[in-house]
Short mmCIF file of N, CA and C in Angstrom, two decimals:
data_model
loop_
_atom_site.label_atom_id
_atom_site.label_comp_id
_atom_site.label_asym_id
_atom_site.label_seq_id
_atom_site.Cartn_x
_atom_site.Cartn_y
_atom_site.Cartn_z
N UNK A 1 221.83 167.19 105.40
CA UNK A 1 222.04 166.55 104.12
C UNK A 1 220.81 166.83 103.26
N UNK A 2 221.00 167.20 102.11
CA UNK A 2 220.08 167.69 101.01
C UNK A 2 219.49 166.57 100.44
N UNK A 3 218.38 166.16 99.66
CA UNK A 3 217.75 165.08 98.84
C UNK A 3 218.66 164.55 98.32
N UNK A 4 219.79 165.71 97.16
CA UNK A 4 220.55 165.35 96.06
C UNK A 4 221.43 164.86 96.84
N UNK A 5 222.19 165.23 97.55
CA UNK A 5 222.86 164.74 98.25
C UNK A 5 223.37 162.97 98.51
N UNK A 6 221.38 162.95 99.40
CA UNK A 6 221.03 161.70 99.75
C UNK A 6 221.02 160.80 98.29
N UNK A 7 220.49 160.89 97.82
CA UNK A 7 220.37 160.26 96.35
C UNK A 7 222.06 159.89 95.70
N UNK A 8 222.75 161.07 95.49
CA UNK A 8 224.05 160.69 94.67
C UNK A 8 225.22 159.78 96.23
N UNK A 9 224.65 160.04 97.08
CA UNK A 9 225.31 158.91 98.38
C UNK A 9 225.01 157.38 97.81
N UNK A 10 223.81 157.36 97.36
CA UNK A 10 223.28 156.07 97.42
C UNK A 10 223.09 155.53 95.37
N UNK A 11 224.26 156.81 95.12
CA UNK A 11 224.20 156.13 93.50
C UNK A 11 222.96 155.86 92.79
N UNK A 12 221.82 156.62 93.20
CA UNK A 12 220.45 156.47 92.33
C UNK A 12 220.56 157.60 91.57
N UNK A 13 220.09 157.23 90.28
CA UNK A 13 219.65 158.18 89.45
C UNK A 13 218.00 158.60 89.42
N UNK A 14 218.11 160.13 89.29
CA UNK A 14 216.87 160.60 89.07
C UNK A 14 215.62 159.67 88.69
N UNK A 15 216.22 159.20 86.97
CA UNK A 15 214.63 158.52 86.27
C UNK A 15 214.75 157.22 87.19
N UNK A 16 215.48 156.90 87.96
CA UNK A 16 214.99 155.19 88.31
C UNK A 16 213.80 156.11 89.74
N UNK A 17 214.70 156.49 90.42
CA UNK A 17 213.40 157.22 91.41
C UNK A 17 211.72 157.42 91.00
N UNK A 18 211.83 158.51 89.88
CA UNK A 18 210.77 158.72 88.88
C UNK A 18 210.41 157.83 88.62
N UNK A 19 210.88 156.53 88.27
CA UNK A 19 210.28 155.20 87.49
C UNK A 19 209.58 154.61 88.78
N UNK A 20 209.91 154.62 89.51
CA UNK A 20 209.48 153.91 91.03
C UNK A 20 208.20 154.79 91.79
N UNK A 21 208.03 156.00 91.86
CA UNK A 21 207.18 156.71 92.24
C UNK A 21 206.36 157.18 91.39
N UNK A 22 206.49 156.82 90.57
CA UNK A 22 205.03 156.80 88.68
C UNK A 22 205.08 158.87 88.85
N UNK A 23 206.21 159.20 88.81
CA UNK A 23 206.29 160.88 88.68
C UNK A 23 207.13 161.23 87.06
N UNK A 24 207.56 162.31 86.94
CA UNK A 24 208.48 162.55 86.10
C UNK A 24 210.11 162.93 86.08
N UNK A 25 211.22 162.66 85.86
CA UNK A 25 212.20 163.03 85.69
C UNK A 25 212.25 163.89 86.62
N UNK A 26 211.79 164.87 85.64
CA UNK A 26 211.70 166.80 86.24
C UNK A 26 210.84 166.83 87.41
N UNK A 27 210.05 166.28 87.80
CA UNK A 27 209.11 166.49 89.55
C UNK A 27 210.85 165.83 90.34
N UNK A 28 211.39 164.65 90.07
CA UNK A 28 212.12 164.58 91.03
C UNK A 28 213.67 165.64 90.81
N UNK A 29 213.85 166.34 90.20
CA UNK A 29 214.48 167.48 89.95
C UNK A 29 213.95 168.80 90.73
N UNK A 30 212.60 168.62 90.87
CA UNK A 30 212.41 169.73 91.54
C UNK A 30 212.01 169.42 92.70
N UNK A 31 211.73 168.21 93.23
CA UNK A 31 211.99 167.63 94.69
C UNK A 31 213.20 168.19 95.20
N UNK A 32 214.53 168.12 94.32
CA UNK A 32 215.76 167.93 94.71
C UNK A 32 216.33 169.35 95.11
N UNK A 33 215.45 170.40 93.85
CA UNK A 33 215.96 171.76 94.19
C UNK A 33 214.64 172.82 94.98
N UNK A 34 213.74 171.94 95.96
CA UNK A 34 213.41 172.44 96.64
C UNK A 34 211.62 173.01 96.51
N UNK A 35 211.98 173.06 95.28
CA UNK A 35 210.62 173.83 94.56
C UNK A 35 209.34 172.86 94.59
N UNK A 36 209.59 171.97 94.90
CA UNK A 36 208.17 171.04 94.64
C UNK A 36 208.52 169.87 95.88
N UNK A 37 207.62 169.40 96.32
CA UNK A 37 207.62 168.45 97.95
C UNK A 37 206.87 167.04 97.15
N UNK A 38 207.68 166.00 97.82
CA UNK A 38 206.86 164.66 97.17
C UNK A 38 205.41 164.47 97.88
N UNK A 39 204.75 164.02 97.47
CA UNK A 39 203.26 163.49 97.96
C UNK A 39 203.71 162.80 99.78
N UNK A 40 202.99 163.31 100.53
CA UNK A 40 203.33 162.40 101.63
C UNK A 40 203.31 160.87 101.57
N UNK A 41 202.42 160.37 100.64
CA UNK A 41 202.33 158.96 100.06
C UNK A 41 203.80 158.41 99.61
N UNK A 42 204.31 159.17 98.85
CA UNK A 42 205.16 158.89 98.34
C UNK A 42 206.37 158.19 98.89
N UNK A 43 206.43 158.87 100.44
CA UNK A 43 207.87 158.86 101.34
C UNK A 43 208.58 157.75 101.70
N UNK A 44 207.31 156.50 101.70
CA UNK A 44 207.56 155.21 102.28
C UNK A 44 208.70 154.81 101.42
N UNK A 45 208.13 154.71 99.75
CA UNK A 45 208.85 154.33 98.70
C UNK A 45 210.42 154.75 98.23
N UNK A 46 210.62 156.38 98.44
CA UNK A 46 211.32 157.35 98.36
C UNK A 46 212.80 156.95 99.42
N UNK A 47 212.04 156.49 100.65
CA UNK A 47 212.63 155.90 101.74
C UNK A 47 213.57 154.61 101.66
N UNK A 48 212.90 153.99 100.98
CA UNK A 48 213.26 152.80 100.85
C UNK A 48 214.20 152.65 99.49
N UNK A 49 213.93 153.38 98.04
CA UNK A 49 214.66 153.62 97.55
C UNK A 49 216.11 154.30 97.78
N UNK A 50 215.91 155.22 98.61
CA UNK A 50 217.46 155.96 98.81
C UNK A 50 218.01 155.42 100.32
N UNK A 51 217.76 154.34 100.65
CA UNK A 51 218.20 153.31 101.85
C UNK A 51 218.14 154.37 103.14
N UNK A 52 216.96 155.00 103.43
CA UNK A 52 217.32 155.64 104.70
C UNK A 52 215.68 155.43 105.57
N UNK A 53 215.74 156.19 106.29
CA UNK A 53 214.51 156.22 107.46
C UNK A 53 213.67 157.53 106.88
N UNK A 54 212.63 157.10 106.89
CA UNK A 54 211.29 158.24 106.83
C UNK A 54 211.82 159.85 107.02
N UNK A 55 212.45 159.21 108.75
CA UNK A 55 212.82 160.20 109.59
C UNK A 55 213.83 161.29 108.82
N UNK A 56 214.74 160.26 108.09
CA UNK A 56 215.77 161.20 107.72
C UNK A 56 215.75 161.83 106.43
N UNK A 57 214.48 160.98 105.32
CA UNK A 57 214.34 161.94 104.34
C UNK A 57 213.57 162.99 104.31
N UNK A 58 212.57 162.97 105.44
CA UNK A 58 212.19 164.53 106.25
C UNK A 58 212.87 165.30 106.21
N UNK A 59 213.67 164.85 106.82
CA UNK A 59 215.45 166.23 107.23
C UNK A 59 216.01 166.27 106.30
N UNK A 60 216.23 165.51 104.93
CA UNK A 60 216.82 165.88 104.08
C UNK A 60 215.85 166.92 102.99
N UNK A 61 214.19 166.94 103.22
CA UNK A 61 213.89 167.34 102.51
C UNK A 61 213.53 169.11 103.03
N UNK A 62 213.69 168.97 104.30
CA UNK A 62 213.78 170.49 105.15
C UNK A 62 214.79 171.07 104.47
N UNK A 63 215.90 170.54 104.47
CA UNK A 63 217.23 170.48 104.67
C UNK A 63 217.57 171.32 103.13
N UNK A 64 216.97 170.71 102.04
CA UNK A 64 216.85 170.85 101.02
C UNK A 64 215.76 172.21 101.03
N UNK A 65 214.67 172.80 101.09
CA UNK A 65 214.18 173.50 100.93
C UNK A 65 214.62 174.96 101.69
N UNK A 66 215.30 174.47 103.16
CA UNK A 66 216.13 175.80 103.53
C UNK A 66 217.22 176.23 102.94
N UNK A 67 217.71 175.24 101.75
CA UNK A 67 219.09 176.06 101.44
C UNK A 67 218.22 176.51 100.07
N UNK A 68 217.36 176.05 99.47
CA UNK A 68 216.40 176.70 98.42
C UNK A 68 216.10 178.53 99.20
N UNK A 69 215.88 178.39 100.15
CA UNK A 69 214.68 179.50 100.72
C UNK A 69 216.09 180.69 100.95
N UNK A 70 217.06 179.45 101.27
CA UNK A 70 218.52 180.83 101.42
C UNK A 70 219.43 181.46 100.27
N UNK A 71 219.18 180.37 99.36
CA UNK A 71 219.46 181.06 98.39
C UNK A 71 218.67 181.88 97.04
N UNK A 72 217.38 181.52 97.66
CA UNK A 72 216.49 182.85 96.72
C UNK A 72 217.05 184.14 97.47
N UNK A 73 216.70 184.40 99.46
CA UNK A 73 217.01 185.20 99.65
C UNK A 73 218.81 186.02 99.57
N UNK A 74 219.72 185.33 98.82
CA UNK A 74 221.05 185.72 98.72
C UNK A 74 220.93 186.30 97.47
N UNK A 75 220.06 186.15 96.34
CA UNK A 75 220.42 186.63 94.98
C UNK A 75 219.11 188.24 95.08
N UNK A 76 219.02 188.57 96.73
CA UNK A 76 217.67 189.76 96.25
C UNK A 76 218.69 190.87 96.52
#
């Protein structure tokens, strides 16, 4: 399961995330598409916002950056 994924499961919008982790809109946009990783600080909050375990927004954020990493390599 991808960030975005996790997030539109749990009906959060982007800016409330952003509003909660003092980031921008666009950082959690690019959390989502892979390109940018939240602060390890961040995760507790991130966690608790999108109702899951540490554990699993790890894997969602792997999760999220391998289908980033597969689809740069599909468009070469």
């Amino acid at each position: 399961m991808t960030l975005k994924r996790l997030r539109k499961i749990n009906n959060v919008k982007q800016k409330y995330i952003a509003e909660v982790l003092n980031v921008s809109r666009i950082a959690i946009g690019n959390y989502e598409s892979g390109i940018r990783q939240p602060k390890i600080e961040q995760l507790p909050k991130l966690a608790t916002v999108l109702n899951c375990s540490i554990e699993e927004l790890v894997f969602a954020l792997i999760e999220t950056k391998q289908q980033t990493k597969e689809q740069r390599n599909g468009n070469r």
